PDB file of N, CA and C in Angstrom:
ATOM      1  N   THR A1255      -2.948 -32.703  42.695  1.00  0.00           N
ATOM      2  CA  THR A1255      -4.245 -32.973  42.077  1.00  0.00           C
ATOM      3  C   THR A1255      -5.069 -31.701  42.031  1.00  0.00           C
ATOM      4  N   GLY A1256      -6.196 -31.767  41.345  1.00  0.00           N
ATOM      5  CA  GLY A1256      -7.062 -30.612  41.220  1.00  0.00           C
ATOM      6  C   GLY A1256      -8.062 -30.486  42.347  1.00  0.00           C
ATOM      7  N   LEU A1257      -7.985 -31.359  43.347  1.00  0.00           N
ATOM      8  CA  LEU A1257      -8.922 -31.284  44.472  1.00  0.00           C
ATOM      9  C   LEU A1257      -8.529 -30.169  45.430  1.00  0.00           C
ATOM     10  N   PRO A1258      -9.531 -29.442  45.915  1.00  0.00           N
ATOM     11  CA  PRO A1258      -9.221 -28.454  46.963  1.00  0.00           C
ATOM     12  C   PRO A1258      -8.654 -29.145  48.201  1.00  0.00           C
ATOM     13  N   GLU A1259      -7.852 -28.413  48.949  1.00  0.00           N
ATOM     14  CA  GLU A1259      -7.199 -28.959  50.152  1.00  0.00           C
ATOM     15  C   GLU A1259      -8.207 -29.559  51.125  1.00  0.00           C
ATOM     16  N   THR A1260      -9.356 -28.917  51.310  1.00  0.00           N
ATOM     17  CA  THR A1260     -10.360 -29.440  52.250  1.00  0.00           C
ATOM     18  C   THR A1260     -10.897 -30.792  51.795  1.00  0.00           C
ATOM     19  N   ASP A1261     -11.102 -30.957  50.494  1.00  0.00           N
ATOM     20  CA  ASP A1261     -11.579 -32.243  49.973  1.00  0.00           C
ATOM     21  C   ASP A1261     -10.524 -33.334  50.139  1.00  0.00           C
ATOM     22  N   ARG A1262      -9.270 -32.982  49.868  1.00  0.00           N
ATOM     23  CA  ARG A1262      -8.187 -33.954  50.052  1.00  0.00           C
ATOM     24  C   ARG A1262      -8.081 -34.391  51.502  1.00  0.00           C
ATOM     25  N   ASN A1263      -8.167 -33.421  52.417  1.00  0.00           N
ATOM     26  CA  ASN A1263      -8.093 -33.758  53.841  1.00  0.00           C
ATOM     27  C   ASN A1263      -9.250 -34.648  54.266  1.00  0.00           C
ATOM     28  N   GLN A1264     -10.429 -34.365  53.743  1.00  0.00           N
ATOM     29  CA  GLN A1264     -11.600 -35.187  54.076  1.00  0.00           C
ATOM     30  C   GLN A1264     -11.417 -36.615  53.558  1.00  0.00           C
ATOM     31  N   LYS A1265     -10.908 -36.759  52.326  1.00  0.00           N
ATOM     32  CA  LYS A1265     -10.658 -38.098  51.775  1.00  0.00           C
ATOM     33  C   LYS A1265      -9.607 -38.838  52.602  1.00  0.00           C
ATOM     34  N   ARG A1266      -8.573 -38.114  53.044  1.00  0.00           N
ATOM     35  CA  ARG A1266      -7.536 -38.738  53.890  1.00  0.00           C
ATOM     36  C   ARG A1266      -8.134 -39.240  55.201  1.00  0.00           C
ATOM     37  N   GLU A1267      -9.004 -38.438  55.803  1.00  0.00           N
ATOM     38  CA  GLU A1267      -9.630 -38.832  57.065  1.00  0.00           C
ATOM     39  C   GLU A1267     -10.482 -40.078  56.898  1.00  0.00           C
ATOM     40  N   VAL A1268     -11.282 -40.115  55.836  1.00  0.00           N
ATOM     41  CA  VAL A1268     -12.131 -41.283  55.594  1.00  0.00           C
ATOM     42  C   VAL A1268     -11.268 -42.505  55.317  1.00  0.00           C
ATOM     43  N   LEU A1269     -10.222 -42.338  54.524  1.00  0.00           N
ATOM     44  CA  LEU A1269      -9.293 -43.428  54.227  1.00  0.00           C
ATOM     45  C   LEU A1269      -8.701 -43.992  55.516  1.00  0.00           C
ATOM     46  N   LEU A1270      -8.226 -43.117  56.373  1.00  0.00           N
ATOM     47  CA  LEU A1270      -7.646 -43.535  57.643  1.00  0.00           C
ATOM     48  C   LEU A1270      -8.682 -44.233  58.531  1.00  0.00           C
ATOM     49  N   GLU A1271      -9.894 -43.694  58.580  1.00  0.00           N
ATOM     50  CA  GLU A1271     -10.951 -44.299  59.395  1.00  0.00           C
ATOM     51  C   GLU A1271     -11.270 -45.715  58.937  1.00  0.00           C
ATOM     52  N   VAL A1272     -11.390 -45.913  57.638  1.00  0.00           N
ATOM     53  CA  VAL A1272     -11.710 -47.251  57.115  1.00  0.00           C
ATOM     54  C   VAL A1272     -10.568 -48.218  57.409  1.00  0.00           C
ATOM     55  N   MET A1273      -9.335 -47.794  57.137  1.00  0.00           N
ATOM     56  CA  MET A1273      -8.196 -48.681  57.408  1.00  0.00           C
ATOM     57  C   MET A1273      -8.099 -49.039  58.882  1.00  0.00           C
ATOM     58  N   LEU A1274      -8.196 -48.034  59.744  1.00  0.00           N
ATOM     59  CA  LEU A1274      -8.076 -48.304  61.178  1.00  0.00           C
ATOM     60  C   LEU A1274      -9.219 -49.168  61.699  1.00  0.00           C
ATOM     61  N   ALA A1275     -10.419 -48.963  61.167  1.00  0.00           N
ATOM     62  CA  ALA A1275     -11.565 -49.770  61.597  1.00  0.00           C
ATOM     63  C   ALA A1275     -11.327 -51.245  61.275  1.00  0.00           C
ATOM     64  N   ILE A1276     -10.811 -51.515  60.097  1.00  0.00           N
ATOM     65  CA  ILE A1276     -10.536 -52.904  59.703  1.00  0.00           C
ATOM     66  C   ILE A1276      -9.413 -53.483  60.555  1.00  0.00           C
ATOM     67  N   LEU A1277      -8.329 -52.730  60.704  1.00  0.00           N
ATOM     68  CA  LEU A1277      -7.183 -53.232  61.460  1.00  0.00           C
ATOM     69  C   LEU A1277      -7.515 -53.423  62.939  1.00  0.00           C
ATOM     70  N   CYS A1278      -8.303 -52.529  63.495  1.00  0.00           N
ATOM     71  CA  CYS A1278      -8.694 -52.662  64.907  1.00  0.00           C
ATOM     72  C   CYS A1278      -9.649 -53.831  65.112  1.00  0.00           C
ATOM     73  N   LYS A1279     -10.562 -54.008  64.189  1.00  0.00           N
ATOM     74  CA  LYS A1279     -11.520 -55.122  64.308  1.00  0.00           C
ATOM     75  C   LYS A1279     -10.793 -56.459  64.276  1.00  0.00           C
ATOM     76  N   HIS A1280      -9.713 -56.531  63.531  1.00  0.00           N
ATOM     77  CA  HIS A1280      -8.981 -57.792  63.367  1.00  0.00           C
ATOM     78  C   HIS A1280      -7.567 -57.676  63.929  1.00  0.00           C
ATOM     79  N   ARG A1281      -7.463 -56.986  65.058  1.00  0.00           N
ATOM     80  CA  ARG A1281      -6.167 -56.789  65.716  1.00  0.00           C
ATOM     81  C   ARG A1281      -5.518 -58.150  65.977  1.00  0.00           C
ATOM     82  N   GLY A1282      -4.275 -58.255  65.625  1.00  0.00           N
ATOM     83  CA  GLY A1282      -3.549 -59.503  65.827  1.00  0.00           C
ATOM     84  C   GLY A1282      -3.583 -60.406  64.598  1.00  0.00           C
ATOM     85  N   LYS A1283      -4.605 -60.266  63.774  1.00  0.00           N
ATOM     86  CA  LYS A1283      -4.700 -61.084  62.565  1.00  0.00           C
ATOM     87  C   LYS A1283      -4.267 -60.296  61.332  1.00  0.00           C
ATOM     88  N   LEU A1284      -4.649 -59.028  61.274  1.00  0.00           N
ATOM     89  CA  LEU A1284      -4.290 -58.173  60.149  1.00  0.00           C
ATOM     90  C   LEU A1284      -3.397 -57.048  60.629  1.00  0.00           C
ATOM     91  N   LYS A1285      -2.425 -56.716  59.821  1.00  0.00           N
ATOM     92  CA  LYS A1285      -1.537 -55.595  60.122  1.00  0.00           C
ATOM     93  C   LYS A1285      -1.421 -54.737  58.882  1.00  0.00           C
ATOM     94  N   TYR A1286      -1.107 -53.466  59.096  1.00  0.00           N
ATOM     95  CA  TYR A1286      -0.915 -52.580  57.953  1.00  0.00           C
ATOM     96  C   TYR A1286       0.261 -53.076  57.135  1.00  0.00           C
ATOM     97  N   PHE A1287       0.132 -52.996  55.827  1.00  0.00           N
ATOM     98  CA  PHE A1287       1.235 -53.307  54.934  1.00  0.00           C
ATOM     99  C   PHE A1287       1.284 -52.243  53.855  1.00  0.00           C
ATOM    100  N   GLN A1288       2.443 -52.070  53.272  1.00  0.00           N
ATOM    101  CA  GLN A1288       2.629 -51.068  52.235  1.00  0.00           C
ATOM    102  C   GLN A1288       1.674 -51.357  51.086  1.00  0.00           C
ATOM    103  N   GLY A1289       0.896 -50.374  50.723  1.00  0.00           N
ATOM    104  CA  GLY A1289      -0.051 -50.521  49.626  1.00  0.00           C
ATOM    105  C   GLY A1289      -1.492 -50.690  50.071  1.00  0.00           C
ATOM    106  N   LEU A1290      -1.715 -50.959  51.364  1.00  0.00           N
ATOM    107  CA  LEU A1290      -3.091 -51.128  51.841  1.00  0.00           C
ATOM    108  C   LEU A1290      -3.908 -49.868  51.584  1.00  0.00           C
ATOM    109  N   HIS A1291      -3.320 -48.720  51.814  1.00  0.00           N
ATOM    110  CA  HIS A1291      -4.066 -47.480  51.602  1.00  0.00           C
ATOM    111  C   HIS A1291      -4.481 -47.325  50.140  1.00  0.00           C
ATOM    112  N   ASP A1292      -3.655 -47.812  49.210  1.00  0.00           N
ATOM    113  CA  ASP A1292      -4.012 -47.740  47.789  1.00  0.00           C
ATOM    114  C   ASP A1292      -5.235 -48.610  47.490  1.00  0.00           C
ATOM    115  N   ILE A1293      -5.285 -49.769  48.106  1.00  0.00           N
ATOM    116  CA  ILE A1293      -6.417 -50.675  47.905  1.00  0.00           C
ATOM    117  C   ILE A1293      -7.684 -50.059  48.486  1.00  0.00           C
ATOM    118  N   VAL A1294      -7.592 -49.551  49.705  1.00  0.00           N
ATOM    119  CA  VAL A1294      -8.757 -48.937  50.343  1.00  0.00           C
ATOM    120  C   VAL A1294      -9.241 -47.748  49.521  1.00  0.00           C
ATOM    121  N   LEU A1295      -8.321 -46.957  49.015  1.00  0.00           N
ATOM    122  CA  LEU A1295      -8.688 -45.782  48.226  1.00  0.00           C
ATOM    123  C   LEU A1295      -9.495 -46.162  46.990  1.00  0.00           C
ATOM    124  N   VAL A1296      -9.104 -47.242  46.317  1.00  0.00           N
ATOM    125  CA  VAL A1296      -9.857 -47.692  45.135  1.00  0.00           C
ATOM    126  C   VAL A1296     -11.295 -48.004  45.519  1.00  0.00           C
ATOM    127  N   PHE A1297     -11.480 -48.708  46.610  1.00  0.00           N
ATOM    128  CA  PHE A1297     -12.837 -49.079  47.022  1.00  0.00           C
ATOM    129  C   PHE A1297     -13.630 -47.863  47.504  1.00  0.00           C
ATOM    130  N   LEU A1298     -12.962 -46.892  48.069  1.00  0.00           N
ATOM    131  CA  LEU A1298     -13.661 -45.660  48.463  1.00  0.00           C
ATOM    132  C   LEU A1298     -14.101 -44.864  47.239  1.00  0.00           C
ATOM    133  N   GLU A1299     -13.398 -44.999  46.141  1.00  0.00           N
ATOM    134  CA  GLU A1299     -13.775 -44.286  44.917  1.00  0.00           C
ATOM    135  C   GLU A1299     -15.012 -44.892  44.269  1.00  0.00           C
ATOM    136  N   VAL A1300     -15.257 -46.176  44.492  1.00  0.00           N
ATOM    137  CA  VAL A1300     -16.392 -46.842  43.846  1.00  0.00           C
ATOM    138  C   VAL A1300     -17.551 -47.121  44.802  1.00  0.00           C
ATOM    139  N   GLY A1301     -17.380 -46.845  46.075  1.00  0.00           N
ATOM    140  CA  GLY A1301     -18.448 -47.106  47.038  1.00  0.00           C
ATOM    141  C   GLY A1301     -18.368 -46.176  48.225  1.00  0.00           C
ATOM    142  N   SER A1302     -19.319 -46.327  49.118  1.00  0.00           N
ATOM    143  CA  SER A1302     -19.364 -45.540  50.345  1.00  0.00           C
ATOM    144  C   SER A1302     -18.312 -46.067  51.322  1.00  0.00           C
ATOM    145  N   PRO A1303     -18.027 -45.320  52.388  1.00  0.00           N
ATOM    146  CA  PRO A1303     -17.071 -45.828  53.380  1.00  0.00           C
ATOM    147  C   PRO A1303     -17.490 -47.181  53.973  1.00  0.00           C
ATOM    148  N   SER A1304     -18.774 -47.371  54.243  1.00  0.00           N
ATOM    149  CA  SER A1304     -19.197 -48.659  54.806  1.00  0.00           C
ATOM    150  C   SER A1304     -19.057 -49.783  53.781  1.00  0.00           C
ATOM    151  N   GLN A1305     -19.327 -49.488  52.516  1.00  0.00           N
ATOM    152  CA  GLN A1305     -19.134 -50.499  51.475  1.00  0.00           C
ATOM    153  C   GLN A1305     -17.647 -50.808  51.307  1.00  0.00           C
ATOM    154  N   ALA A1306     -16.822 -49.780  51.333  1.00  0.00           N
ATOM    155  CA  ALA A1306     -15.378 -49.980  51.220  1.00  0.00           C
ATOM    156  C   ALA A1306     -14.877 -50.828  52.389  1.00  0.00           C
ATOM    157  N   PHE A1307     -15.372 -50.540  53.583  1.00  0.00           N
ATOM    158  CA  PHE A1307     -14.986 -51.335  54.754  1.00  0.00           C
ATOM    159  C   PHE A1307     -15.302 -52.807  54.511  1.00  0.00           C
ATOM    160  N   ASP A1308     -16.529 -53.089  54.100  1.00  0.00           N
ATOM    161  CA  ASP A1308     -16.950 -54.481  53.887  1.00  0.00           C
ATOM    162  C   ASP A1308     -16.111 -55.167  52.814  1.00  0.00           C
ATOM    163  N   MET A1309     -15.886 -54.473  51.705  1.00  0.00           N
ATOM    164  CA  MET A1309     -15.141 -55.079  50.595  1.00  0.00           C
ATOM    165  C   MET A1309     -13.676 -55.299  50.949  1.00  0.00           C
ATOM    166  N   VAL A1310     -13.046 -54.307  51.567  1.00  0.00           N
ATOM    167  CA  VAL A1310     -11.622 -54.435  51.903  1.00  0.00           C
ATOM    168  C   VAL A1310     -11.431 -55.445  53.037  1.00  0.00           C
ATOM    169  N   GLU A1311     -12.339 -55.457  53.982  1.00  0.00           N
ATOM    170  CA  GLU A1311     -12.244 -56.440  55.069  1.00  0.00           C
ATOM    171  C   GLU A1311     -12.263 -57.851  54.498  1.00  0.00           C
ATOM    172  N   ARG A1312     -13.200 -58.109  53.620  1.00  0.00           N
ATOM    173  CA  ARG A1312     -13.316 -59.434  53.006  1.00  0.00           C
ATOM    174  C   ARG A1312     -12.067 -59.753  52.165  1.00  0.00           C
ATOM    175  N   LEU A1313     -11.630 -58.791  51.389  1.00  0.00           N
ATOM    176  CA  LEU A1313     -10.436 -58.971  50.566  1.00  0.00           C
ATOM    177  C   LEU A1313      -9.217 -59.269  51.444  1.00  0.00           C
ATOM    178  N   ALA A1314      -9.063 -58.509  52.524  1.00  0.00           N
ATOM    179  CA  ALA A1314      -7.913 -58.690  53.411  1.00  0.00           C
ATOM    180  C   ALA A1314      -7.946 -60.048  54.110  1.00  0.00           C
ATOM    181  N   LEU A1315      -9.116 -60.454  54.563  1.00  0.00           N
ATOM    182  CA  LEU A1315      -9.225 -61.706  55.304  1.00  0.00           C
ATOM    183  C   LEU A1315      -9.105 -62.942  54.432  1.00  0.00           C
ATOM    184  N   PHE A1316      -9.658 -62.886  53.238  1.00  0.00           N
ATOM    185  CA  PHE A1316      -9.756 -64.102  52.436  1.00  0.00           C
ATOM    186  C   PHE A1316      -8.837 -64.153  51.222  1.00  0.00           C
ATOM    187  N   HIS A1317      -8.224 -63.031  50.853  1.00  0.00           N
ATOM    188  CA  HIS A1317      -7.389 -63.051  49.665  1.00  0.00           C
ATOM    189  C   HIS A1317      -6.000 -62.468  49.910  1.00  0.00           C
ATOM    190  N   LEU A1318      -5.921 -61.343  50.575  1.00  0.00           N
ATOM    191  CA  LEU A1318      -4.623 -60.699  50.761  1.00  0.00           C
ATOM    192  C   LEU A1318      -3.750 -61.406  51.784  1.00  0.00           C
ATOM    193  N   SER A1319      -4.338 -62.067  52.752  1.00  0.00           N
ATOM    194  CA  SER A1319      -3.538 -62.679  53.808  1.00  0.00           C
ATOM    195  C   SER A1319      -2.548 -63.688  53.238  1.00  0.00           C
ATOM    196  N   ASP A1320      -2.959 -64.496  52.267  1.00  0.00           N
ATOM    197  CA  ASP A1320      -2.032 -65.440  51.644  1.00  0.00           C
ATOM    198  C   ASP A1320      -0.986 -64.718  50.813  1.00  0.00           C
ATOM    199  N   GLN A1321      -1.407 -63.681  50.109  1.00  0.00           N
ATOM    200  CA  GLN A1321      -0.482 -62.956  49.250  1.00  0.00           C
ATOM    201  C   GLN A1321       0.619 -62.268  50.057  1.00  0.00           C
ATOM    202  N   LEU A1322       0.310 -61.894  51.269  1.00  0.00           N
ATOM    203  CA  LEU A1322       1.282 -61.158  52.076  1.00  0.00           C
ATOM    204  C   LEU A1322       2.417 -62.039  52.563  1.00  0.00           C
ATOM    205  N   CYS A1323       2.293 -63.337  52.419  1.00  0.00           N
ATOM    206  CA  CYS A1323       3.373 -64.241  52.808  1.00  0.00           C
ATOM    207  C   CYS A1323       4.465 -64.285  51.744  1.00  0.00           C
ATOM    208  N   LEU A1324       4.127 -63.828  50.536  1.00  0.00           N
ATOM    209  CA  LEU A1324       5.085 -63.826  49.436  1.00  0.00           C
ATOM    210  C   LEU A1324       5.830 -62.501  49.394  1.00  0.00           C
ATOM    211  N   PRO A1325       6.954 -62.441  48.691  1.00  0.00           N
ATOM    212  CA  PRO A1325       7.599 -61.137  48.481  1.00  0.00           C
ATOM    213  C   PRO A1325       6.627 -60.189  47.783  1.00  0.00           C
ATOM    214  N   PHE A1326       6.756 -58.912  48.062  1.00  0.00           N
ATOM    215  CA  PHE A1326       5.818 -57.894  47.574  1.00  0.00           C
ATOM    216  C   PHE A1326       5.609 -57.982  46.062  1.00  0.00           C
ATOM    217  N   ASP A1327       6.694 -58.110  45.296  1.00  0.00           N
ATOM    218  CA  ASP A1327       6.570 -58.103  43.835  1.00  0.00           C
ATOM    219  C   ASP A1327       5.938 -59.376  43.287  1.00  0.00           C
ATOM    220  N   LYS A1328       5.948 -60.452  44.050  1.00  0.00           N
ATOM    221  CA  LYS A1328       5.348 -61.699  43.586  1.00  0.00           C
ATOM    222  C   LYS A1328       3.961 -61.935  44.186  1.00  0.00           C
ATOM    223  N   GLY A1329       3.640 -61.217  45.244  1.00  0.00           N
ATOM    224  CA  GLY A1329       2.363 -61.428  45.909  1.00  0.00           C
ATOM    225  C   GLY A1329       1.342 -60.352  45.639  1.00  0.00           C
ATOM    226  N   LEU A1330       1.616 -59.159  46.092  1.00  0.00           N
ATOM    227  CA  LEU A1330       0.619 -58.100  46.043  1.00  0.00           C
ATOM    228  C   LEU A1330       0.509 -57.427  44.679  1.00  0.00           C
ATOM    229  N   ILE A1331       1.605 -57.232  43.984  1.00  0.00           N
ATOM    230  CA  ILE A1331       1.562 -56.538  42.690  1.00  0.00           C
ATOM    231  C   ILE A1331       0.659 -57.276  41.692  1.00  0.00           C
ATOM    232  N   PRO A1332       0.782 -58.594  41.513  1.00  0.00           N
ATOM    233  CA  PRO A1332      -0.140 -59.275  40.601  1.00  0.00           C
ATOM    234  C   PRO A1332      -1.596 -59.170  41.065  1.00  0.00           C
ATOM    235  N   LEU A1333      -1.802 -59.165  42.359  1.00  0.00           N
ATOM    236  CA  LEU A1333      -3.161 -59.050  42.882  1.00  0.00           C
ATOM    237  C   LEU A1333      -3.750 -57.678  42.580  1.00  0.00           C
ATOM    238  N   LEU A1334      -2.942 -56.642  42.624  1.00  0.00           N
ATOM    239  CA  LEU A1334      -3.422 -55.305  42.267  1.00  0.00           C
ATOM    240  C   LEU A1334      -3.832 -55.255  40.802  1.00  0.00           C
ATOM    241  N   GLY A1335      -3.116 -55.965  39.945  1.00  0.00           N
ATOM    242  CA  GLY A1335      -3.496 -56.051  38.538  1.00  0.00           C
ATOM    243  C   GLY A1335      -4.851 -56.703  38.376  1.00  0.00           C
ATOM    244  N   LEU A1336      -5.113 -57.737  39.155  1.00  0.00           N
ATOM    245  CA  LEU A1336      -6.418 -58.395  39.133  1.00  0.00           C
ATOM    246  C   LEU A1336      -7.505 -57.439  39.609  1.00  0.00           C
ATOM    247  N   LEU A1337      -7.213 -56.672  40.628  1.00  0.00           N
ATOM    248  CA  LEU A1337      -8.169 -55.700  41.155  1.00  0.00           C
ATOM    249  C   LEU A1337      -8.541 -54.674  40.085  1.00  0.00           C
ATOM    250  N   LEU A1338      -7.558 -54.177  39.365  1.00  0.00           N
ATOM    251  CA  LEU A1338      -7.831 -53.217  38.299  1.00  0.00           C
ATOM    252  C   LEU A1338      -8.680 -53.846  37.205  1.00  0.00           C
ATOM    253  N   HIS A1339      -8.417 -55.098  36.875  1.00  0.00           N
ATOM    254  CA  HIS A1339      -9.219 -55.802  35.877  1.00  0.00           C
ATOM    255  C   HIS A1339     -10.672 -55.913  36.344  1.00  0.00           C
ATOM    256  N   LEU A1340     -10.883 -56.257  37.591  1.00  0.00           N
ATOM    257  CA  LEU A1340     -12.243 -56.374  38.128  1.00  0.00           C
ATOM    258  C   LEU A1340     -12.969 -55.038  38.100  1.00  0.00           C
ATOM    259  N   LEU A1341     -12.268 -53.971  38.428  1.00  0.00           N
ATOM    260  CA  LEU A1341     -12.880 -52.647  38.399  1.00  0.00           C
ATOM    261  C   LEU A1341     -13.257 -52.248  36.963  1.00  0.00           C
ATOM    262  N   LYS A1342     -12.439 -52.618  35.996  1.00  0.00           N
ATOM    263  CA  LYS A1342     -12.762 -52.314  34.603  1.00  0.00           C
ATOM    264  C   LYS A1342     -14.001 -53.085  34.156  1.00  0.00           C
ATOM    265  N   LEU A1343     -14.164 -54.296  34.663  1.00  0.00           N
ATOM    266  CA  LEU A1343     -15.366 -55.056  34.338  1.00  0.00           C
ATOM    267  C   LEU A1343     -16.616 -54.401  34.911  1.00  0.00           C
ATOM    268  N   LEU A1344     -16.473 -53.831  36.101  1.00  0.00           N
ATOM    269  CA  LEU A1344     -17.605 -53.172  36.749  1.00  0.00           C
ATOM    270  C   LEU A1344     -17.930 -51.817  36.128  1.00  0.00           C
ATOM    271  N   ASP A1345     -16.893 -51.143  35.650  1.00  0.00           N
ATOM    272  CA  ASP A1345     -17.086 -49.788  35.100  1.00  0.00           C
ATOM    273  C   ASP A1345     -16.259 -49.653  33.821  1.00  0.00           C
ATOM    274  N   PRO A1346     -16.780 -50.204  32.698  1.00  0.00           N
ATOM    275  CA  PRO A1346     -16.011 -50.174  31.450  1.00  0.00           C
ATOM    276  C   PRO A1346     -15.864 -48.758  30.976  1.00  0.00           C
TER     277      PRO A1346
END
């Protein structure tokens, strides 16, 4: 990407902090899954770290938990498509 290394490292740190904060707060109920970082990254692009925390926490608790019981291609991939649609509605 065109981002300087320091900016990329800072974004990685914030991404990790938000993910770990959510997973630690809900230890035993939520676990990391492949693609979680992609979801968190989208919310960090449209909001602050605290807003991303709130949005991803709610998404993980009330929407993603059911999807994670399905195979990845039948559960999470369609949900990511819905997420992109919602973001386009917010920022046409």
